[in-house]
mmCIF file of C-alpha atoms and ligand atoms in Angstrom:
data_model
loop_
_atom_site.group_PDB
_atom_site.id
_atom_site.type_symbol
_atom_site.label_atom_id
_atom_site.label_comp_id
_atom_site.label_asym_id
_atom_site.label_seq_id
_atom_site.Cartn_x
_atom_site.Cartn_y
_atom_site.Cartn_z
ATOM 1 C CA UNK A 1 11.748 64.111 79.491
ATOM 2 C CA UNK A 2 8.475 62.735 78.359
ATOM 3 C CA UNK A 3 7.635 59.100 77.317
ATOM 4 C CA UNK A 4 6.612 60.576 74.148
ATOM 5 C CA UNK A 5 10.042 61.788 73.844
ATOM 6 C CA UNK A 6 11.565 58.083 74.278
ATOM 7 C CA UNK A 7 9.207 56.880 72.219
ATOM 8 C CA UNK A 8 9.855 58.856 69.617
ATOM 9 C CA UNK A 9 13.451 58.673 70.163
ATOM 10 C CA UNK A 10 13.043 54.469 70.186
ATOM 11 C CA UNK A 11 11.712 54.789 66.765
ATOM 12 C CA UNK A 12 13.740 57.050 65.524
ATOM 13 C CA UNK A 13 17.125 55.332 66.147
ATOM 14 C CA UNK A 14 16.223 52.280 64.213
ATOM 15 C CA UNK A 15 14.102 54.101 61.187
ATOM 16 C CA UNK A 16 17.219 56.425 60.708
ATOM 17 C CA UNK A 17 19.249 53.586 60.822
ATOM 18 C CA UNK A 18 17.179 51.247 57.952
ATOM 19 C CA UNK A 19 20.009 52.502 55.260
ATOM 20 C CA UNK A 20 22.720 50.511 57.183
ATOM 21 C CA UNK A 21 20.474 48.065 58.126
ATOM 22 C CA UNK A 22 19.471 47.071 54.597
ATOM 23 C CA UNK A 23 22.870 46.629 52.932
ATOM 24 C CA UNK A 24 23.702 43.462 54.925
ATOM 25 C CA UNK A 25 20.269 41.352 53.839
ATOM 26 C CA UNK A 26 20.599 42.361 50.335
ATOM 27 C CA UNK A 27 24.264 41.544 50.047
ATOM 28 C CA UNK A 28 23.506 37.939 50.844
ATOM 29 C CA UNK A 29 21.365 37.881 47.769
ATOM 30 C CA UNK A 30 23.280 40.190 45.400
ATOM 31 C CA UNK A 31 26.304 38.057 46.474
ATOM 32 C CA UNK A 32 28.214 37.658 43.404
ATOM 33 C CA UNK A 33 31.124 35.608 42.165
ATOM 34 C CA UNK A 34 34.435 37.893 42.337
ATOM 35 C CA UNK A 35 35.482 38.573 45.671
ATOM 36 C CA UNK A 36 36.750 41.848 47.141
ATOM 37 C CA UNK A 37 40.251 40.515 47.454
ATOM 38 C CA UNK A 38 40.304 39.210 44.477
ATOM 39 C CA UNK A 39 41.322 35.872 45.870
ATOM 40 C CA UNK A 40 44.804 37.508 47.311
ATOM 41 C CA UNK A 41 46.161 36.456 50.482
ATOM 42 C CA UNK A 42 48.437 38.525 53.601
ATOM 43 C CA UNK A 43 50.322 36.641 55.462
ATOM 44 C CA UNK A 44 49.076 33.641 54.518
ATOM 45 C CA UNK A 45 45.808 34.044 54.359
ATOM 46 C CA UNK A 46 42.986 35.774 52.568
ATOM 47 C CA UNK A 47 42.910 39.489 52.767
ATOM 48 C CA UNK A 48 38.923 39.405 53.299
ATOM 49 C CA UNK A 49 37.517 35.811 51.902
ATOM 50 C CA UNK A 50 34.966 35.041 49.758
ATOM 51 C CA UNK A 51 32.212 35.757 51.651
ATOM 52 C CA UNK A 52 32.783 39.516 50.600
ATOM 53 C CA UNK A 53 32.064 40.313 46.449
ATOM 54 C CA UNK A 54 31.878 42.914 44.836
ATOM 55 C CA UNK A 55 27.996 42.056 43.865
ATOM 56 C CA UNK A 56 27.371 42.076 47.091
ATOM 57 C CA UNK A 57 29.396 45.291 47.605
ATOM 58 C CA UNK A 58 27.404 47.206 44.878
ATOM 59 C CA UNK A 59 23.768 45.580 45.510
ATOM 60 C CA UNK A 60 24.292 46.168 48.918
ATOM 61 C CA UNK A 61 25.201 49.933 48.617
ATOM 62 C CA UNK A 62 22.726 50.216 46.163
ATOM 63 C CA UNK A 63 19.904 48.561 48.098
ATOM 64 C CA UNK A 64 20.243 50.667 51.105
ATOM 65 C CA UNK A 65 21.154 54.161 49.569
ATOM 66 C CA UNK A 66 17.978 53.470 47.072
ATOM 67 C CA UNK A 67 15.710 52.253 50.218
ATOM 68 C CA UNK A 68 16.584 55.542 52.187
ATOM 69 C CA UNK A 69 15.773 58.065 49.053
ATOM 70 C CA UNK A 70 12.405 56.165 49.164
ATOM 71 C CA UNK A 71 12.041 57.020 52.928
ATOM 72 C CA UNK A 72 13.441 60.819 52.044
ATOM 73 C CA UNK A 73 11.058 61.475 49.356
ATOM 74 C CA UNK A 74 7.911 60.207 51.129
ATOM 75 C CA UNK A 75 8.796 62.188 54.298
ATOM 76 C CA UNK A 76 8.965 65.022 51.990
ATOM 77 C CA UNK A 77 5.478 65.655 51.652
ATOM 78 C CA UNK A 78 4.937 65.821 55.718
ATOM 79 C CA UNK A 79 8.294 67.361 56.745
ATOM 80 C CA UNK A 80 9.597 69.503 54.051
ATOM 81 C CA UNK A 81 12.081 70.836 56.731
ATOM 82 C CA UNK A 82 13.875 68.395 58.556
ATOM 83 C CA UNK A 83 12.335 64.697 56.741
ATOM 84 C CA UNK A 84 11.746 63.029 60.011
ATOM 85 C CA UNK A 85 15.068 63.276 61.104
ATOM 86 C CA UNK A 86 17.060 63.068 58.382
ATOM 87 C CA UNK A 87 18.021 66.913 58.054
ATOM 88 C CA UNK A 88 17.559 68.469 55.033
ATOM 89 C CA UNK A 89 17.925 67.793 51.467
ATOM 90 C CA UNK A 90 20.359 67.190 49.704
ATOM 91 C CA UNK A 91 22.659 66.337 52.331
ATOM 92 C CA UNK A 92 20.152 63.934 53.544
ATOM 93 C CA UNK A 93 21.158 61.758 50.471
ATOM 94 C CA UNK A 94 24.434 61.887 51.443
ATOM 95 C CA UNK A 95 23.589 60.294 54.984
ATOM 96 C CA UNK A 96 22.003 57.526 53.944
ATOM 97 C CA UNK A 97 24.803 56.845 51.502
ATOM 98 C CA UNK A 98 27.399 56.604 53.915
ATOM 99 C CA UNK A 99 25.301 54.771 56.197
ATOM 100 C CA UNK A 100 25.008 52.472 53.763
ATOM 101 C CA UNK A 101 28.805 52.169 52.515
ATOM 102 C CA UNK A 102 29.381 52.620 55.969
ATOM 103 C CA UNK A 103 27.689 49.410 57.233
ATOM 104 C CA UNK A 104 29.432 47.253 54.236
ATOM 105 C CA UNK A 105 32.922 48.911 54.775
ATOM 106 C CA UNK A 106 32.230 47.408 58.854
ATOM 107 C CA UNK A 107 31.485 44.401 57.194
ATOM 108 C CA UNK A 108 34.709 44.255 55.687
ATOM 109 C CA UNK A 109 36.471 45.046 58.381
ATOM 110 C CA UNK A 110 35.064 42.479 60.499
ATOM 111 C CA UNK A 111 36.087 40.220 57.779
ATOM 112 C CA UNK A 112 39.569 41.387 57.532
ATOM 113 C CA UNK A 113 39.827 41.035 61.286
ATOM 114 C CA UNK A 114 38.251 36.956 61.084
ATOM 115 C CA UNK A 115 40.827 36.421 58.593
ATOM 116 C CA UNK A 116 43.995 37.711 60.444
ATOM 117 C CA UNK A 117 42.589 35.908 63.709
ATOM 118 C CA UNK A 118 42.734 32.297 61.505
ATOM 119 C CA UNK A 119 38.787 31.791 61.248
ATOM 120 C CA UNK A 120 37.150 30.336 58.151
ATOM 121 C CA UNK A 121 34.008 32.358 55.995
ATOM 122 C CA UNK A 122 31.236 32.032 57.859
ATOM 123 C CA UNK A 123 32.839 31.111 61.095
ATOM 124 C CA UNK A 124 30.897 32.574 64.382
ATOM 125 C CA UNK A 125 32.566 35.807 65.638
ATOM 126 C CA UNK A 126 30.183 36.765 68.225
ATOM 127 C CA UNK A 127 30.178 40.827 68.814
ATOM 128 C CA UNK A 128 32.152 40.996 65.624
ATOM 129 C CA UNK A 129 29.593 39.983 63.680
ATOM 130 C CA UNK A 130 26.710 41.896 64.784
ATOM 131 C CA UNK A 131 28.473 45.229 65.703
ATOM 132 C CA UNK A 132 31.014 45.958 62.479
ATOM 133 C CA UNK A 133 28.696 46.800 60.553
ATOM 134 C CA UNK A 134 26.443 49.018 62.943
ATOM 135 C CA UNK A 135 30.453 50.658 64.068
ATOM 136 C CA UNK A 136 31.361 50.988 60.467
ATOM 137 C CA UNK A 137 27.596 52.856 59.683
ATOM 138 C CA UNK A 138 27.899 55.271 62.244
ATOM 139 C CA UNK A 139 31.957 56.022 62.078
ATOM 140 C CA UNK A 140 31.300 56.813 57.815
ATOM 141 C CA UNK A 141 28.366 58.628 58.643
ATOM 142 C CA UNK A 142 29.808 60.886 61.609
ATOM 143 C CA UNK A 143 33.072 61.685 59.660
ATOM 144 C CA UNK A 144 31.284 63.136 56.995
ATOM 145 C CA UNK A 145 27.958 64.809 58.483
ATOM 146 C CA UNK A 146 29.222 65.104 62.243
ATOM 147 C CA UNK A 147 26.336 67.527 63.605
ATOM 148 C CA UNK A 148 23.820 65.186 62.253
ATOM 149 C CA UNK A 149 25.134 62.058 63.960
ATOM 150 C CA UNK A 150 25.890 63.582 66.974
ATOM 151 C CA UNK A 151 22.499 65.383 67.145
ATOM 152 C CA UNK A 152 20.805 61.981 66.224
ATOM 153 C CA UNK A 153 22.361 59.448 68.178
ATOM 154 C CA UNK A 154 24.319 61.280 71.340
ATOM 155 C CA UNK A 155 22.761 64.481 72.387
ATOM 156 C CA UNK A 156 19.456 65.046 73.627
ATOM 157 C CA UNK A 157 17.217 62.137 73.491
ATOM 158 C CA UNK A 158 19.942 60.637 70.625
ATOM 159 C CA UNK A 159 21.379 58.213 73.342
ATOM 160 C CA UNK A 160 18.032 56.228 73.376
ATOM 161 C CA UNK A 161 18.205 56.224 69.800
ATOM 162 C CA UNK A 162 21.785 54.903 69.948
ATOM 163 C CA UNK A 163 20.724 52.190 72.573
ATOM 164 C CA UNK A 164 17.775 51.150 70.495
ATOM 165 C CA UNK A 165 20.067 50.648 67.871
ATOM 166 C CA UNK A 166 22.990 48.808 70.089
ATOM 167 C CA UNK A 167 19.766 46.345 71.389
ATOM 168 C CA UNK A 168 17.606 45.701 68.612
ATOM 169 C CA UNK A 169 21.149 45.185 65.688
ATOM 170 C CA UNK A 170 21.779 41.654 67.420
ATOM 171 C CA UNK A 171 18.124 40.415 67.506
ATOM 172 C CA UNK A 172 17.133 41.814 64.258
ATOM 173 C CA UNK A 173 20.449 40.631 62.489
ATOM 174 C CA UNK A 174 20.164 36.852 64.076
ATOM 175 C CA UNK A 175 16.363 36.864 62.901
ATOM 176 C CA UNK A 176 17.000 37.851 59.732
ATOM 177 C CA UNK A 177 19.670 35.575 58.999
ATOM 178 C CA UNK A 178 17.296 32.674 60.134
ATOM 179 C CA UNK A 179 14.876 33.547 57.478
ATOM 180 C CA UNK A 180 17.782 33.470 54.733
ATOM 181 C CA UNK A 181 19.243 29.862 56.313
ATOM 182 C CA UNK A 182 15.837 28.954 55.898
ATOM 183 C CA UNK A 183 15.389 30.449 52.041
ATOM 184 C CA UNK A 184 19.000 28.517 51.288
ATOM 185 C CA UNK A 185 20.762 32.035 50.735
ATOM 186 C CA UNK A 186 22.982 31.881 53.814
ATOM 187 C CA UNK A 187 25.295 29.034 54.726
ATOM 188 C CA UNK A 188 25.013 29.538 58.407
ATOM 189 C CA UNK A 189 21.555 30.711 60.826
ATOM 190 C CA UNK A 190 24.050 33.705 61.719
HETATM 191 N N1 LIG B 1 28.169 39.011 50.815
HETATM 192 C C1 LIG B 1 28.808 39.427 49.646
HETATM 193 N N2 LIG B 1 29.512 40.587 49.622
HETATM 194 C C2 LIG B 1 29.622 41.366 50.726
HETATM 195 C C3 LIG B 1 28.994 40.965 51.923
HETATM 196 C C4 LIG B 1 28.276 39.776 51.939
HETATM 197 O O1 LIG B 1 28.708 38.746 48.627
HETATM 198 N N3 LIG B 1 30.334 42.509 50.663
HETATM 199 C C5 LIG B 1 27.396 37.768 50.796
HETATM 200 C C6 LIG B 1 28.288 36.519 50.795
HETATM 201 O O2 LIG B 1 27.650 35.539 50.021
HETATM 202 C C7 LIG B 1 28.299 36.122 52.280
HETATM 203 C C8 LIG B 1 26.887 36.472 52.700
HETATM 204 O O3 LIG B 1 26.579 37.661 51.964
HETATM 205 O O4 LIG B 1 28.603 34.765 52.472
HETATM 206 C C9 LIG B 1 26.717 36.693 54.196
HETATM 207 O O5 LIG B 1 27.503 37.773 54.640
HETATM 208 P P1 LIG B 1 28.348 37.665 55.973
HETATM 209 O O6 LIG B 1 27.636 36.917 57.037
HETATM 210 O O7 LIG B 1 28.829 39.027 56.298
HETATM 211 O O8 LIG B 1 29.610 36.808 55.471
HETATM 212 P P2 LIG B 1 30.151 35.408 55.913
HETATM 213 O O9 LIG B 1 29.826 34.385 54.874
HETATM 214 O O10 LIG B 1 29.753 35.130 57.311
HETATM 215 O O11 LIG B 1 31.740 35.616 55.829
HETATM 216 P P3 LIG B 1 32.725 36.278 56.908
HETATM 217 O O12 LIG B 1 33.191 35.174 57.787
HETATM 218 O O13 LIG B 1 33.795 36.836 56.046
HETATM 219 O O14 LIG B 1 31.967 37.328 57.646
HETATM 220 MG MG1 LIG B 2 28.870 35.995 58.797
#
C-alpha cells in the first residue's frame, strides 16, 4: 500500500461522509417547535424529548441530502464515472440521502436510549452522543446500497476511511458544538 493510498483513503472517509455529517449542525438551527414524539411519554417518560423536532428532522435531512447533490454535481465534471467515490448517478443521490436520514434516525435513537436510561435533554451521554449518529449513517446507508458501503469503508483501503471517520466524528462534533454554545444555538458545549 502506498501513502498516497492512505492519504487518499483519509480524505475520502470524511468527504464521503459530509452528508451525515451535516444533518446534525443544521438541525440545531432548523430546530423547530413540535417535537418528534409529539410530547408522548413510555413508561413514564418521553418517547424521544424535545430536543428532537420535526424542523430539525426535515432541515436536517434536507441540509445534508442538498449539500451532497452539490458535491455530486461538481464532481461530475472531473469524474463522470465514479464522482470521487460516490459511485454513479443516480444511485449516488440515494447515498447521500440515507446518509443523511441515516445520521438523524442515530440521533433519535440515541435519544430514545437517554430517555429510557432516566437522563434529561441535553444531558452528557459520552459515546452515545458522538457515535449514534455516525452508527445510524452507515447502518441506513449499508442496508440499502451494501456494495458501496462495504467497498468504501471495509475493503481495500475502506478501513482507513472508516477509522478516519471513527477519530475525527468526536473532535469535529465537540468543536462544532462549541462554536454553536458560543452563537447561543446550543444549550450545552456538547
Ligand atoms: N434538534 C432538533 N431536531 C432533531 C435533532 C436536533 O430540533 N431531530 C435540535 C434541538 O434543538 C436540540 C439540538 O438540535 O436541542 C441539539 O441536538 P442534540 O445535541 O442531538 O440534542 P440534545 O438537546 O442534546 O437532546 P438529547 O439529550 O435528546 O440528545
Ligand atoms: Mg446532545
Amino acid at each position: 500500500m502506498e501513502i498516497t493510498e492512505v492519504l487518499v483513503a483519509i480524505v475520502l472517509g470524511i468527504y464521503l461522509f459530509l452528508p451525515a455529517l451535516l444533518p446534525n449542525s443544521a438541525a440545531v438551527l432548523f430546530g423547530g417547535k413540535t417535537p418528534i414524539d409529539f410530547g408522548k411519554t413510555w413508561r413514564g417518560k418521553r418517547i424521544l424529548g424535545d430536543g428532537k423536532t420535526w424542523g430539525g428532522l426535515i432541515g436536517g435531512v434536507a441540509t445534508g441530502t442538498f449539500f451532497g447533490i452539490i458535491l455530486i454535481a461538481i464532481s461530475y465534471f472531473f469524474d463522470p464515472v465514479d464522482f470521487w467515490g460516490y459511485g454513479a448517478f443516480p444511485q449516488n443521490v440515494g447515498i447521500v440521502f440515507t446518509l443523511a436520514l441515516g445520521s438523524l434516525l442515530g440521533d433519535m435513537c440515541g435519544a430514545f436510549i437517554k430517555r429510557r436510561l432516566g437522563m434529561e435533554r441535553g444531558q452528557k451521554a459520552p459515546g452515545l452522543d458522538q457515535y449514534d449518529f455516525v452508527a445510524g449513517a452507515m447502518l441506513l446507508t449499508c442496508l440499502f446500497f451494501p456494495d458501496w458501503f462495504i467497498s468504501t469503508y471495509i475493503t481495500g483501503t475502506g478501513l482507513i476511511s472508516l477509522v478516519t471517520v471513527l477519530i475525527l466524528v468526536p473532535v469535529l462534533h465537540r468543536s462544532v458544538n462549541i462554536i454553536g454554545f458560543k452563537m447561543g444555538k446550543k444549550k450545552e458545549p456538547w
